[in-house]
Amino acid sequence: MLMYSTISKTAGNTDSNIAKMITPGFTGQLKGWWDNYLTLRNKDEILSTVKQEDDRIIENAVYTLVINIMEHFTGRVSDNNEIIRTLLQNSRCKTLTNFRWCKDAFLNRVMELPECNSSHWKAKFIDGLPYLPAERVRRTLRKDMIAIPYETYTYGELIKTCIQEGLSLCNEIRLNQQIKRQNLIERNQLGQFCSQFGMDISTNN
């Protein structure tokens, strides 16, 4: 839900409109809760919620919607920071295709925490990546040390390393594909030569 919100915001949608696009997709218990349990006034309060930030009034409908869902289905919410920590702890970027969206969603939430600069959340950001890219990033960050000094890295530096390692992995895969194609061509050409002298070389491997 939060990732969808981040993607929709990059497309120019307001927070309130995003919440209105999310609710029609509810199914099962969520649909019953939204359609039958909440009153029209409850819904309007959620969809019209705003917050003040740096002397600006900002729509906060999606976050309020998430809080209300958690409050109604898992118990009363006493600390919004705990919700953010739970969301971040469970966040994962399953493929690098979604890296930009995952990165934006993670940063949007972690910066709301008082301990946003802690090594724990920086490590969690890397841990949420797919296994192979995450291992490559850790190796680069670790350098010659036993442990990664996350406290010395900014989020910007972590993101830069992720992008560099991702591009490096893409180049390696592309190079390997080119080598395989070249080997196949050379093997075919050699096989044609050898066959003239009664020697057969398989081109299947």
PDB file of C-alpha atoms in Angstrom:
ATOM      1  CA  MET A   1       0.000   0.000   0.000  1.00  0.00           C
ATOM      2  CA  LEU A   2       2.776   2.429   0.927  1.00  0.00           C
ATOM      3  CA  MET A   3       4.837   1.427  -2.104  1.00  0.00           C
ATOM      4  CA  TYR A   4       1.819   2.017  -4.351  1.00  0.00           C
ATOM      5  CA  SER A   5       1.411   5.414  -2.706  1.00  0.00           C
ATOM      6  CA  THR A   6       5.029   6.324  -3.430  1.00  0.00           C
ATOM      7  CA  ILE A   7       4.711   5.269  -7.074  1.00  0.00           C
ATOM      8  CA  SER A   8       1.456   7.181  -7.496  1.00  0.00           C
ATOM      9  CA  LYS A   9       2.951  10.335  -5.993  1.00  0.00           C
ATOM     10  CA  THR A  10       5.738  10.281  -8.567  1.00  0.00           C
ATOM     11  CA  ALA A  11       2.976  10.331 -11.190  1.00  0.00           C
ATOM     12  CA  GLY A  12       1.567  13.537  -9.701  1.00  0.00           C
ATOM     13  CA  ASN A  13      -1.351  12.164  -7.667  1.00  0.00           C
ATOM     14  CA  THR A  14      -2.287  13.763  -4.357  1.00  0.00           C
ATOM     15  CA  ASP A  15      -2.270  11.751  -1.142  1.00  0.00           C
ATOM     16  CA  SER A  16      -6.036  12.018  -0.806  1.00  0.00           C
ATOM     17  CA  ASN A  17      -6.655  10.812  -4.360  1.00  0.00           C
ATOM     18  CA  ILE A  18      -4.254   7.906  -3.843  1.00  0.00           C
ATOM     19  CA  ALA A  19      -6.205   6.800  -0.775  1.00  0.00           C
ATOM     20  CA  LYS A  20      -9.414   7.001  -2.810  1.00  0.00           C
ATOM     21  CA  MET A  21      -7.814   4.775  -5.459  1.00  0.00           C
ATOM     22  CA  ILE A  22      -6.681   2.240  -2.848  1.00  0.00           C
ATOM     23  CA  THR A  23      -9.987   1.646  -1.051  1.00  0.00           C
ATOM     24  CA  PRO A  24     -11.974   0.309  -4.065  1.00  0.00           C
ATOM     25  CA  GLY A  25      -9.389  -2.482  -4.283  1.00  0.00           C
ATOM     26  CA  PHE A  26     -10.120  -3.774  -0.785  1.00  0.00           C
ATOM     27  CA  THR A  27     -11.314  -7.379  -0.573  1.00  0.00           C
ATOM     28  CA  GLY A  28     -12.482  -9.709   2.188  1.00  0.00           C
ATOM     29  CA  GLN A  29     -12.351  -8.264   5.697  1.00  0.00           C
ATOM     30  CA  LEU A  30     -10.918  -4.956   4.531  1.00  0.00           C
ATOM     31  CA  LYS A  31     -13.781  -4.466   2.088  1.00  0.00           C
ATOM     32  CA  GLY A  32     -16.334  -5.266   4.791  1.00  0.00           C
ATOM     33  CA  TRP A  33     -14.602  -2.911   7.204  1.00  0.00           C
ATOM     34  CA  TRP A  34     -14.534  -0.049   4.705  1.00  0.00           C
ATOM     35  CA  ASP A  35     -17.994  -0.589   3.203  1.00  0.00           C
ATOM     36  CA  ASN A  36     -19.981  -1.572   6.275  1.00  0.00           C
ATOM     37  CA  TYR A  37     -18.137  -0.827   9.497  1.00  0.00           C
ATOM     38  CA  LEU A  38     -17.008   2.751   8.898  1.00  0.00           C
ATOM     39  CA  THR A  39     -19.525   5.550   8.649  1.00  0.00           C
ATOM     40  CA  LEU A  40     -19.402   8.144   5.889  1.00  0.00           C
ATOM     41  CA  ARG A  41     -18.002  10.571   8.434  1.00  0.00           C
ATOM     42  CA  ASN A  42     -15.247   8.110   9.404  1.00  0.00           C
ATOM     43  CA  LYS A  43     -14.266   7.685   5.768  1.00  0.00           C
ATOM     44  CA  ASP A  44     -14.276  11.417   5.129  1.00  0.00           C
ATOM     45  CA  GLU A  45     -12.067  12.032   8.173  1.00  0.00           C
ATOM     46  CA  ILE A  46      -9.525   9.487   6.928  1.00  0.00           C
ATOM     47  CA  LEU A  47      -9.491  10.738   3.341  1.00  0.00           C
ATOM     48  CA  SER A  48      -9.250  14.404   4.315  1.00  0.00           C
ATOM     49  CA  THR A  49      -6.549  14.096   6.995  1.00  0.00           C
ATOM     50  CA  VAL A  50      -3.726  16.642   6.815  1.00  0.00           C
ATOM     51  CA  LYS A  51      -0.617  17.338   8.869  1.00  0.00           C
ATOM     52  CA  GLN A  52       1.564  20.381   9.405  1.00  0.00           C
ATOM     53  CA  GLU A  53       5.191  20.085   8.389  1.00  0.00           C
ATOM     54  CA  ASP A  54       7.637  23.002   8.214  1.00  0.00           C
ATOM     55  CA  ASP A  55       4.780  25.526   8.287  1.00  0.00           C
ATOM     56  CA  ARG A  56       3.084  23.710   5.410  1.00  0.00           C
ATOM     57  CA  ILE A  57      -0.186  21.804   5.374  1.00  0.00           C
ATOM     58  CA  ILE A  58       0.336  18.383   3.792  1.00  0.00           C
ATOM     59  CA  GLU A  59      -2.244  15.713   2.992  1.00  0.00           C
ATOM     60  CA  ASN A  60      -1.756  12.570   5.075  1.00  0.00           C
ATOM     61  CA  ALA A  61      -4.628  10.319   3.995  1.00  0.00           C
ATOM     62  CA  VAL A  62      -2.701   7.167   3.042  1.00  0.00           C
ATOM     63  CA  TYR A  63      -0.720   7.038   6.269  1.00  0.00           C
ATOM     64  CA  THR A  64      -3.891   7.645   8.281  1.00  0.00           C
ATOM     65  CA  LEU A  65      -5.625   4.861   6.362  1.00  0.00           C
ATOM     66  CA  VAL A  66      -2.808   2.433   7.219  1.00  0.00           C
ATOM     67  CA  ILE A  67      -2.902   3.436  10.887  1.00  0.00           C
ATOM     68  CA  ASN A  68      -6.670   2.941  11.058  1.00  0.00           C
ATOM     69  CA  ILE A  69      -6.415  -0.498   9.462  1.00  0.00           C
ATOM     70  CA  MET A  70      -3.756  -1.567  11.946  1.00  0.00           C
ATOM     71  CA  GLU A  71      -5.717  -0.089  14.832  1.00  0.00           C
ATOM     72  CA  HIS A  72      -8.932  -1.902  13.920  1.00  0.00           C
ATOM     73  CA  PHE A  73      -7.372  -5.268  13.076  1.00  0.00           C
ATOM     74  CA  THR A  74      -4.332  -5.554  15.357  1.00  0.00           C
ATOM     75  CA  GLY A  75      -5.149  -3.349  18.342  1.00  0.00           C
ATOM     76  CA  ARG A  76      -4.895   0.267  19.361  1.00  0.00           C
ATOM     77  CA  VAL A  77      -1.976   2.238  17.970  1.00  0.00           C
ATOM     78  CA  SER A  78      -0.140   4.031  20.746  1.00  0.00           C
ATOM     79  CA  ASP A  79       3.066   4.988  18.966  1.00  0.00           C
ATOM     80  CA  ASN A  80       3.218   5.874  15.281  1.00  0.00           C
ATOM     81  CA  ASN A  81       6.958   5.299  15.300  1.00  0.00           C
ATOM     82  CA  GLU A  82       6.362   1.667  16.184  1.00  0.00           C
ATOM     83  CA  ILE A  83       4.188   1.296  13.098  1.00  0.00           C
ATOM     84  CA  ILE A  84       6.923   2.754  10.938  1.00  0.00           C
ATOM     85  CA  ARG A  85       9.499   0.441  12.492  1.00  0.00           C
ATOM     86  CA  THR A  86       7.277  -2.565  11.815  1.00  0.00           C
ATOM     87  CA  LEU A  87       6.724  -1.530   8.205  1.00  0.00           C
ATOM     88  CA  LEU A  88      10.435  -0.951   7.641  1.00  0.00           C
ATOM     89  CA  GLN A  89      11.428  -4.177   9.355  1.00  0.00           C
ATOM     90  CA  ASN A  90       9.232  -6.140   6.952  1.00  0.00           C
ATOM     91  CA  SER A  91      10.099  -4.182   3.815  1.00  0.00           C
ATOM     92  CA  ARG A  92      11.908  -5.995   1.013  1.00  0.00           C
ATOM     93  CA  CYS A  93      12.843  -5.210  -2.566  1.00  0.00           C
ATOM     94  CA  LYS A  94      12.231  -8.548  -4.295  1.00  0.00           C
ATOM     95  CA  THR A  95      13.831  -7.517  -7.590  1.00  0.00           C
ATOM     96  CA  LEU A  96      16.046  -4.618  -8.636  1.00  0.00           C
ATOM     97  CA  THR A  97      13.338  -3.661 -11.114  1.00  0.00           C
ATOM     98  CA  ASN A  98      11.579  -2.051  -8.147  1.00  0.00           C
ATOM     99  CA  PHE A  99      14.721  -0.567  -6.593  1.00  0.00           C
ATOM    100  CA  ARG A 100      13.822   3.078  -7.173  1.00  0.00           C
ATOM    101  CA  TRP A 101      10.343   2.633  -5.708  1.00  0.00           C
ATOM    102  CA  CYS A 102      11.611   0.588  -2.756  1.00  0.00           C
ATOM    103  CA  LYS A 103      14.315   3.158  -2.062  1.00  0.00           C
ATOM    104  CA  ASP A 104      11.846   6.052  -2.060  1.00  0.00           C
ATOM    105  CA  ALA A 105       9.364   4.204   0.151  1.00  0.00           C
ATOM    106  CA  PHE A 106      12.094   3.236   2.633  1.00  0.00           C
ATOM    107  CA  LEU A 107      13.558   6.740   2.863  1.00  0.00           C
ATOM    108  CA  ASN A 108      10.133   8.357   3.214  1.00  0.00           C
ATOM    109  CA  ARG A 109       9.463   6.262   6.297  1.00  0.00           C
ATOM    110  CA  VAL A 110      12.860   5.939   7.940  1.00  0.00           C
ATOM    111  CA  MET A 111      13.357   9.716   7.979  1.00  0.00           C
ATOM    112  CA  GLU A 112      10.317  10.007  10.253  1.00  0.00           C
ATOM    113  CA  LEU A 113      12.093   8.046  12.988  1.00  0.00           C
ATOM    114  CA  PRO A 114      14.261   9.771  15.607  1.00  0.00           C
ATOM    115  CA  GLU A 115      16.920   7.070  15.127  1.00  0.00           C
ATOM    116  CA  CYS A 116      16.847   7.261  11.314  1.00  0.00           C
ATOM    117  CA  ASN A 117      20.650   7.582  11.136  1.00  0.00           C
ATOM    118  CA  SER A 118      21.300   4.399  13.107  1.00  0.00           C
ATOM    119  CA  SER A 119      23.371   1.564  11.676  1.00  0.00           C
ATOM    120  CA  HIS A 120      20.420  -0.783  12.145  1.00  0.00           C
ATOM    121  CA  TRP A 121      18.253   0.911   9.529  1.00  0.00           C
ATOM    122  CA  LYS A 122      21.129   1.402   7.120  1.00  0.00           C
ATOM    123  CA  ALA A 123      21.900  -2.305   7.351  1.00  0.00           C
ATOM    124  CA  LYS A 124      18.197  -3.109   6.959  1.00  0.00           C
ATOM    125  CA  PHE A 125      18.113  -1.081   3.753  1.00  0.00           C
ATOM    126  CA  ILE A 126      20.838  -3.294   2.267  1.00  0.00           C
ATOM    127  CA  ASP A 127      19.382  -6.496   3.745  1.00  0.00           C
ATOM    128  CA  GLY A 128      16.126  -5.786   1.923  1.00  0.00           C
ATOM    129  CA  LEU A 129      17.792  -6.149  -1.475  1.00  0.00           C
ATOM    130  CA  PRO A 130      17.799  -9.428  -3.440  1.00  0.00           C
ATOM    131  CA  TYR A 131      20.501 -11.815  -2.180  1.00  0.00           C
ATOM    132  CA  LEU A 132      23.146 -11.493  -4.916  1.00  0.00           C
ATOM    133  CA  PRO A 133      23.097  -7.679  -5.236  1.00  0.00           C
ATOM    134  CA  ALA A 134      23.015  -7.353  -1.436  1.00  0.00           C
ATOM    135  CA  GLU A 135      26.124  -9.529  -1.078  1.00  0.00           C
ATOM    136  CA  ARG A 136      27.987  -7.500  -3.693  1.00  0.00           C
ATOM    137  CA  VAL A 137      27.042  -4.238  -1.977  1.00  0.00           C
ATOM    138  CA  ARG A 138      28.132  -5.559   1.428  1.00  0.00           C
ATOM    139  CA  ARG A 139      31.473  -6.645  -0.002  1.00  0.00           C
ATOM    140  CA  THR A 140      32.064  -3.181  -1.437  1.00  0.00           C
ATOM    141  CA  LEU A 141      31.033  -1.438   1.776  1.00  0.00           C
ATOM    142  CA  ARG A 142      33.104  -3.764   3.940  1.00  0.00           C
ATOM    143  CA  LYS A 143      36.326  -3.180   1.972  1.00  0.00           C
ATOM    144  CA  ASP A 144      39.149  -4.717   4.040  1.00  0.00           C
ATOM    145  CA  MET A 145      37.289  -4.614   7.343  1.00  0.00           C
ATOM    146  CA  ILE A 146      35.571  -7.450   9.175  1.00  0.00           C
ATOM    147  CA  ALA A 147      32.337  -5.549   9.796  1.00  0.00           C
ATOM    148  CA  ILE A 148      30.661  -2.865   7.714  1.00  0.00           C
ATOM    149  CA  PRO A 149      30.966   0.570   9.395  1.00  0.00           C
ATOM    150  CA  TYR A 150      27.427   1.647   8.543  1.00  0.00           C
ATOM    151  CA  GLU A 151      27.721   4.633  10.870  1.00  0.00           C
ATOM    152  CA  THR A 152      30.234   6.208   8.475  1.00  0.00           C
ATOM    153  CA  TYR A 153      27.939   5.938   5.442  1.00  0.00           C
ATOM    154  CA  THR A 154      25.093   8.233   4.474  1.00  0.00           C
ATOM    155  CA  TYR A 155      21.968   6.885   2.805  1.00  0.00           C
ATOM    156  CA  GLY A 156      23.078   8.656  -0.351  1.00  0.00           C
ATOM    157  CA  GLU A 157      26.365   6.737  -0.331  1.00  0.00           C
ATOM    158  CA  LEU A 158      24.535   3.453   0.242  1.00  0.00           C
ATOM    159  CA  ILE A 159      22.183   4.157  -2.661  1.00  0.00           C
ATOM    160  CA  LYS A 160      25.102   5.113  -4.909  1.00  0.00           C
ATOM    161  CA  THR A 161      26.852   1.837  -4.084  1.00  0.00           C
ATOM    162  CA  CYS A 162      23.672  -0.133  -4.802  1.00  0.00           C
ATOM    163  CA  ILE A 163      23.332   1.493  -8.213  1.00  0.00           C
ATOM    164  CA  GLN A 164      27.005   0.967  -9.064  1.00  0.00           C
ATOM    165  CA  GLU A 165      26.927  -2.701  -8.098  1.00  0.00           C
ATOM    166  CA  GLY A 166      23.654  -3.227  -9.946  1.00  0.00           C
ATOM    167  CA  LEU A 167      25.090  -1.731 -13.133  1.00  0.00           C
ATOM    168  CA  SER A 168      28.282  -3.746 -12.679  1.00  0.00           C
ATOM    169  CA  LEU A 169      26.231  -6.928 -12.398  1.00  0.00           C
ATOM    170  CA  CYS A 170      24.333  -6.000 -15.569  1.00  0.00           C
ATOM    171  CA  ASN A 171      27.620  -5.490 -17.432  1.00  0.00           C
ATOM    172  CA  GLU A 172      28.981  -8.835 -16.227  1.00  0.00           C
ATOM    173  CA  ILE A 173      25.857 -10.663 -17.367  1.00  0.00           C
ATOM    174  CA  ARG A 174      25.973  -8.938 -20.747  1.00  0.00           C
ATOM    175  CA  LEU A 175      29.687  -9.753 -21.143  1.00  0.00           C
ATOM    176  CA  ASN A 176      29.096 -13.416 -20.273  1.00  0.00           C
ATOM    177  CA  GLN A 177      26.344 -13.586 -22.872  1.00  0.00           C
ATOM    178  CA  GLN A 178      28.663 -12.091 -25.489  1.00  0.00           C
ATOM    179  CA  ILE A 179      31.412 -14.579 -24.595  1.00  0.00           C
ATOM    180  CA  LYS A 180      28.998 -17.501 -24.923  1.00  0.00           C
ATOM    181  CA  ARG A 181      27.843 -16.291 -28.334  1.00  0.00           C
ATOM    182  CA  GLN A 182      31.439 -15.778 -29.491  1.00  0.00           C
ATOM    183  CA  ASN A 183      32.484 -19.220 -28.241  1.00  0.00           C
ATOM    184  CA  LEU A 184      29.593 -20.792 -30.116  1.00  0.00           C
ATOM    185  CA  ILE A 185      30.571 -19.017 -33.344  1.00  0.00           C
ATOM    186  CA  GLU A 186      34.234 -20.054 -32.982  1.00  0.00           C
ATOM    187  CA  ARG A 187      33.256 -23.627 -32.149  1.00  0.00           C
ATOM    188  CA  ASN A 188      31.007 -23.820 -35.198  1.00  0.00           C
ATOM    189  CA  GLN A 189      33.740 -22.441 -37.431  1.00  0.00           C
ATOM    190  CA  LEU A 190      36.329 -24.843 -36.045  1.00  0.00           C
ATOM    191  CA  GLY A 191      33.909 -27.716 -36.398  1.00  0.00           C
ATOM    192  CA  GLN A 192      33.467 -26.953 -40.092  1.00  0.00           C
ATOM    193  CA  PHE A 193      37.226 -26.993 -40.560  1.00  0.00           C
ATOM    194  CA  CYS A 194      37.751 -30.229 -38.652  1.00  0.00           C
ATOM    195  CA  SER A 195      34.929 -31.997 -40.450  1.00  0.00           C
ATOM    196  CA  GLN A 196      36.837 -31.600 -43.691  1.00  0.00           C
ATOM    197  CA  PHE A 197      39.458 -33.924 -42.248  1.00  0.00           C
ATOM    198  CA  GLY A 198      37.055 -36.427 -40.754  1.00  0.00           C
ATOM    199  CA  MET A 199      37.072 -35.000 -37.213  1.00  0.00           C
ATOM    200  CA  ASP A 200      33.720 -34.149 -35.648  1.00  0.00           C
ATOM    201  CA  ILE A 201      33.410 -31.530 -32.870  1.00  0.00           C
ATOM    202  CA  SER A 202      30.043 -31.222 -31.156  1.00  0.00           C
ATOM    203  CA  THR A 203      28.597 -27.688 -31.082  1.00  0.00           C
ATOM    204  CA  ASN A 204      26.010 -28.418 -28.403  1.00  0.00           C
ATOM    205  CA  ASN A 205      28.234 -27.526 -25.408  1.00  0.00           C
TER     206      ASN A 205
END
